[in-house]
Amino acid sequence: MDFFDYFQPIDLSKEVFNFDYKSNHFANNLLYYSEENQELSDVAIAIIGIEEERNASNNEGCGKAPDFVRKFLYRLSFNGKKKIADFGNLKNGATVEDTYFALSNILEELIKKNILPIIIGGSQDLTYANFLAYKNLEQSVNLVAVDAKLNLDDANYAINADNYLAKIILHQPNYLFNFSNIGYQSYFVSTEEIDLISKLYFDAYRLGEIQNNMEEVEPIVRNADIVSFDVSSIRQAEAPGNKNASPNGFYGEQACQIARYAGISDKLTSIGFYEFNPTVDFNNQTAHSVAQMIWYFIDGVNNRKNDFPIGSRKDYTKYVVSMLEGGNDLIFYKSDKSDRWWIDVPYPSHEKIKNERHLLIPCTYKDYQVACNNELPDIWIRTFQKLI
């Protein structure tokens, strides 16, 4: 696949990039993908800007985000552990569907090459295109969205940033194994949406629930193939660059913490940061925030421990908990390298194990303690219900 035909390469002579970069800055340590520079053999991470906003919901201007984020990302210190290529900005298609098609094909090819794409959008409906990239990869997908809403508006309407998740859920063939929302705010979400999430054995975590225990985010994003981050999930005082911003939401440092958790996940193969709108940003505050989130994500990638699904179970300490009711054992694994926990979920032996990647589920030490009290952890119950 000739990626160059799809992109407008980075032009560092543009006014937005006018800065006295030091040798340790990102700007001086990236591979800038171009017609003359297309060698990707050692590249681990790809930065992709998306200017598509035609299906945005009340956030026109978010298509201008990529270069404003780069403006401040390029000024941050680069630690040099992974080779990063900046592909520039994807050319918009004649229709939104054309953009989706191009983006999904590009992401599919990058993932096949073990290159981790970081998408700087653009509106959050682009998550749908990200999802489509996995169609030909012969795997089911876990999607995590950091969002104040669930984006389950009527799927009978054309796709937009408010109904993209409904489109994903209804997509055929269906290869969405699990969806988790992090940080929804109850006044933005209907009872019907919560009921649907529960009926499908998906997960939704309220903002307050997460903020009271940020460490609980780690196993959630550790189980993700895709993370979709809506900038409007950050409180308006800290990220005003979004026309749908709310006075409540995550603090900036919490957003960075979530991004780093996503980075250290050995399973995650793509991430997108969406809905930043430079036209309503104050003092470039949101541009700074998104740039720093991406920095933390990359720092997480640099510190991956090669745990499951990459590592072998022989590198784990196995814990067996005998349950008094039912006579079955629950099996936990703890990584000797990272101290992270997983729980084994049985699968009917007479069926084809198409979801084998999802049999060992990230969990916490708290889940192990729950099992020791003769209770089934919620994560085990929800996963088992999806497998039977």
XYZ file of C-alpha atoms in Angstrom:
388
model
C 0.000 0.000 0.000
C 1.363 3.405 -1.007
C 0.575 5.541 2.029
C 1.946 8.703 0.465
C -0.996 9.104 -1.910
C -3.340 9.494 1.069
C -1.465 12.155 3.035
C -0.452 15.779 3.012
C 3.077 15.596 4.480
C 4.235 17.824 7.319
C 5.701 21.152 6.254
C 7.854 22.468 9.095
C 8.143 25.837 7.357
C 4.491 26.578 8.185
C 3.908 29.385 10.675
C 2.316 27.037 13.193
C 5.649 25.198 13.530
C 7.810 28.310 13.806
C 9.854 27.589 16.930
C 13.468 27.265 18.008
C 13.472 23.494 18.520
C 16.209 21.932 20.627
C 17.900 18.649 19.801
C 15.849 16.778 22.408
C 12.484 18.028 21.161
C 10.028 15.809 19.305
C 10.348 17.931 16.176
C 13.991 16.936 15.760
C 13.492 13.247 16.476
C 10.633 12.214 14.180
C 10.646 10.558 10.797
C 8.517 12.775 8.546
C 6.821 10.507 6.058
C 7.022 11.878 2.521
C 7.516 10.849 -1.082
C 11.284 10.837 -0.499
C 11.139 9.231 2.947
C 8.917 6.129 3.065
C 11.082 3.630 4.937
C 9.045 2.185 7.833
C 11.071 -0.889 8.782
C 12.032 0.340 12.267
C 8.980 2.486 12.963
C 6.971 1.536 16.078
C 4.469 4.420 16.267
C 2.726 6.458 13.571
C 1.124 9.870 14.120
C -1.832 10.481 11.813
C -3.705 13.758 11.613
C -7.363 13.684 10.496
C -9.103 16.886 9.440
C -12.482 15.219 8.862
C -15.322 16.967 10.724
C -18.332 16.666 8.418
C -20.112 14.326 10.834
C -19.245 16.291 13.968
C -22.062 17.099 16.389
C -22.077 20.816 17.235
C -18.293 21.009 17.100
C -17.424 22.469 13.715
C -13.770 23.459 13.696
C -12.430 20.226 15.231
C -10.955 19.350 11.839
C -8.308 22.004 12.447
C -6.955 20.115 15.469
C -3.984 18.085 14.162
C -1.441 20.832 13.508
C -2.412 22.751 16.653
C -1.688 19.628 18.709
C 1.573 19.069 16.833
C 2.575 22.674 17.535
C 2.990 21.812 21.213
C 3.790 18.110 20.915
C 6.846 18.966 18.823
C 8.163 21.148 21.667
C 8.081 18.347 24.254
C 11.101 16.291 25.216
C 11.646 13.069 23.277
C 13.063 10.060 25.133
C 14.163 8.197 22.009
C 13.132 4.633 22.874
C 10.757 4.112 19.947
C 11.040 5.331 16.376
C 8.047 7.503 15.518
C 6.857 8.526 12.071
C 4.575 11.485 11.494
C 2.556 10.740 8.379
C 1.052 14.200 8.167
C -2.666 14.796 7.628
C -4.958 12.405 5.809
C -6.563 14.010 2.776
C -10.326 14.223 3.177
C -12.272 12.055 0.763
C -14.951 13.357 -1.579
C -17.441 12.024 0.989
C -17.093 11.188 4.677
C -17.466 7.536 3.743
C -14.422 7.878 1.488
C -12.437 9.234 4.445
C -13.601 6.325 6.609
C -12.584 3.856 3.913
C -9.128 5.353 3.473
C -8.486 5.620 7.223
C -9.608 2.051 7.955
C -7.393 0.641 5.193
C -4.388 2.646 6.386
C -4.868 1.587 9.995
C -5.266 -2.050 8.972
C -1.975 -1.985 7.094
C -0.143 -0.249 9.938
C -1.432 -2.732 12.514
C -0.324 -5.612 10.280
C 3.154 -4.046 10.280
C 3.061 -3.832 14.115
C 3.026 -0.047 13.904
C 0.834 1.586 16.527
C -1.213 4.484 15.074
C -2.007 7.596 17.114
C -4.929 9.402 15.491
C -5.303 13.127 16.095
C -8.807 14.107 14.974
C -11.278 15.298 13.885
C -14.656 14.209 15.230
C -15.230 11.069 17.252
C -17.269 9.284 14.579
C -13.820 8.454 13.154
C -13.765 5.731 15.829
C -16.090 3.840 13.479
C -13.399 3.872 10.784
C -10.842 2.759 13.378
C -13.122 -0.164 14.261
C -13.499 -1.146 10.592
C -9.721 -1.512 10.358
C -9.992 -4.771 12.327
C -12.501 -6.374 9.972
C -9.864 -8.285 7.996
C -7.531 -8.944 10.923
C -9.548 -11.996 11.985
C -9.945 -10.970 15.587
C -12.733 -9.717 17.773
C -12.237 -6.261 19.237
C -12.384 -4.605 22.629
C -13.173 -0.890 22.402
C -12.751 1.589 25.256
C -14.116 5.137 25.015
C -13.208 7.901 27.437
C -16.323 10.004 27.089
C -18.963 11.915 29.046
C -21.629 10.345 26.787
C -22.331 6.866 25.445
C -22.952 7.951 21.823
C -25.873 5.576 21.330
C -28.244 7.904 19.483
C -30.566 6.400 16.870
C -28.544 4.308 14.419
C -31.253 4.748 11.777
C -29.853 8.197 11.110
C -26.637 8.851 9.212
C -23.539 8.220 11.302
C -22.285 11.101 13.433
C -20.304 11.658 16.601
C -23.399 10.980 18.748
C -24.403 7.604 17.301
C -21.155 6.021 16.107
C -21.217 3.431 18.911
C -24.724 2.324 17.912
C -23.395 1.864 14.365
C -20.500 -0.238 15.660
C -22.774 -2.431 17.775
C -25.094 -3.091 14.811
C -22.308 -3.662 12.305
C -22.399 -6.991 10.489
C -20.402 -9.113 10.672
C -20.154 -8.332 14.353
C -16.625 -8.520 15.744
C -17.040 -6.244 18.764
C -16.364 -8.420 21.799
C -16.538 -5.775 24.497
C -17.113 -2.078 24.964
C -16.188 -0.074 28.041
C -17.012 3.559 28.698
C -14.858 5.466 31.155
C -16.239 8.634 32.700
C -19.847 8.980 31.575
C -21.855 11.704 33.267
C -25.341 10.578 34.264
C -27.179 13.746 33.157
C -25.915 13.169 29.588
C -26.998 9.516 29.451
C -30.506 8.036 29.211
C -31.809 5.080 31.203
C -32.317 3.239 27.916
C -28.635 3.610 27.046
C -27.528 2.247 30.419
C -29.998 -0.648 30.067
C -28.597 -1.499 26.634
C -25.018 -1.475 27.911
C -26.060 -3.823 30.726
C -28.041 -6.111 28.396
C -24.993 -6.535 26.157
C -22.748 -7.207 29.188
C -20.681 -4.146 28.352
C -19.186 -1.813 30.949
C -19.884 1.822 31.774
C -18.149 3.633 34.627
C -19.456 6.938 35.968
C -17.093 9.877 36.247
C -17.312 10.016 40.042
C -16.748 6.279 40.369
C -13.549 6.499 38.332
C -12.255 9.701 39.910
C -12.496 8.128 43.359
C -10.233 5.287 42.257
C -8.189 6.106 39.158
C -6.189 2.885 39.504
C -9.304 0.969 38.411
C -8.842 2.444 34.927
C -5.658 0.447 34.307
C -7.196 -3.045 33.859
C -10.028 -1.540 31.781
C -7.690 -0.034 29.178
C -5.303 -2.991 29.501
C -8.081 -5.068 27.909
C -8.547 -2.679 24.954
C -7.538 -3.052 21.329
C -8.811 0.466 20.571
C -9.069 3.521 22.812
C -11.169 6.494 21.688
C -10.639 9.650 23.758
C -13.185 12.467 23.513
C -11.573 15.710 24.686
C -14.953 16.904 25.997
C -14.595 14.322 28.791
C -12.103 16.749 30.358
C -13.618 19.568 32.428
C -14.067 22.840 30.548
C -11.829 24.848 32.877
C -8.884 22.672 31.830
C -9.824 21.916 28.221
C -12.053 24.697 26.855
C -11.329 23.758 23.229
C -14.591 21.970 22.506
C -18.022 23.429 21.757
C -19.645 20.690 23.857
C -17.345 21.122 26.861
C -18.875 20.632 30.309
C -17.929 22.238 33.640
C -17.469 18.725 35.041
C -15.112 16.036 33.810
C -11.655 14.642 34.270
C -8.823 16.857 35.440
C -5.910 17.272 33.057
C -3.549 15.105 35.082
C -6.210 12.365 35.223
C -6.524 12.450 31.429
C -2.750 12.055 31.176
C -2.882 9.159 33.634
C -5.503 7.384 31.512
C -3.405 7.972 28.393
C -0.361 6.436 30.062
C -2.376 3.418 31.208
C -3.425 2.964 27.581
C 0.189 3.199 26.463
C 1.474 0.478 28.783
C -1.223 -1.954 27.602
C 0.517 -4.645 25.563
C -2.779 -5.471 23.855
C -3.691 -2.017 22.578
C -2.976 -1.488 18.876
C -4.595 1.893 18.081
C -5.720 5.062 19.830
C -7.495 8.246 18.790
C -7.817 11.683 20.384
C -10.898 13.457 19.064
C -13.106 16.543 19.308
C -10.424 19.116 20.151
C -11.542 22.374 18.532
C -8.838 25.062 18.193
C -11.406 27.708 17.160
C -12.730 27.896 20.731
C -9.532 27.084 22.596
C -8.316 29.612 25.162
C -4.611 30.416 25.196
C -3.924 27.070 23.447
C -4.778 25.376 26.718
C -6.459 22.319 25.175
C -3.749 21.962 22.535
C -1.216 21.761 25.366
C -3.396 19.185 27.174
C -3.802 16.874 24.175
C -0.098 17.133 23.320
C 0.814 16.146 26.879
C -1.690 13.264 26.818
C -0.008 11.954 23.681
C 3.391 12.360 25.378
C 2.168 10.258 28.310
C 0.714 7.657 25.958
C 4.050 7.308 24.160
C 5.844 7.146 27.512
C 3.543 4.253 28.405
C 4.350 2.459 25.139
C 8.045 2.895 25.909
C 7.504 1.173 29.246
C 5.456 -1.827 28.130
C 6.337 -5.020 30.034
C 5.511 -7.556 27.286
C 2.819 -9.108 29.448
C -0.193 -10.986 28.062
C -1.063 -11.425 25.240
C 2.625 -11.226 24.275
C 4.180 -13.055 27.212
C 3.896 -16.684 28.280
C 1.865 -17.821 31.283
C 4.996 -19.442 32.694
C 6.129 -15.914 33.586
C 3.201 -15.514 35.984
C 2.445 -16.646 39.494
C -0.731 -18.734 39.469
C -3.303 -18.430 42.251
C -6.173 -20.907 42.574
C -9.228 -19.908 44.626
C -11.610 -22.723 45.546
C -15.211 -21.521 45.498
C -17.517 -23.070 48.086
C -20.592 -22.786 45.861
C -20.529 -24.744 42.615
C -17.296 -26.522 43.413
C -15.347 -24.683 40.728
C -11.971 -22.998 41.047
C -11.160 -19.476 39.953
C -7.677 -19.107 38.533
C -5.753 -15.863 38.771
C -2.379 -14.936 37.319
C -0.032 -12.260 38.582
C 2.776 -11.005 36.367
C 6.201 -11.369 37.938
C 7.383 -8.413 35.843
C 4.637 -5.839 36.388
C 2.607 -7.066 39.415
C -0.538 -6.830 37.264
C -3.369 -9.344 37.656
C -5.486 -11.428 35.260
C -8.381 -13.835 35.812
C -8.986 -16.937 33.707
C -12.511 -17.288 32.301
C -13.555 -20.779 31.089
C -14.937 -21.287 27.623
C -17.189 -24.188 26.462
C -14.715 -26.835 25.300
C -16.989 -28.167 22.566
C -17.080 -24.865 20.680
C -14.499 -23.221 18.472
C -12.464 -20.803 20.550
C -12.682 -17.759 18.315
C -12.327 -15.461 21.317
C -9.226 -17.073 22.781
C -7.552 -13.701 23.254
C -10.314 -12.767 25.687
C -10.096 -15.780 27.997
C -7.490 -14.202 30.252
C -9.070 -10.997 31.488
C -7.220 -8.102 33.146
C -8.362 -7.570 36.707
C -7.160 -6.102 39.983
C -5.940 -7.460 43.280
C -9.330 -6.371 44.611
C -11.000 -8.924 42.300
C -8.775 -11.600 43.785
C -9.842 -10.517 47.266
C -13.506 -10.695 46.220
C -12.981 -14.277 45.047
C -11.257 -15.140 48.332
C -14.509 -14.057 50.033
C -16.358 -16.666 47.951
C -17.874 -14.148 45.537
C -17.569 -14.084 41.762
C -15.928 -10.849 40.556
C -18.144 -8.741 38.295
C -15.576 -8.843 35.481
C -15.673 -12.659 35.493
C -19.487 -12.731 35.371
C -19.795 -10.260 32.475
C -17.100 -11.986 30.429
C -18.537 -15.463 31.019
C -21.990 -14.277 29.930
C -20.517 -13.115 26.609
C -18.689 -16.404 26.040
C -21.538 -18.858 26.615
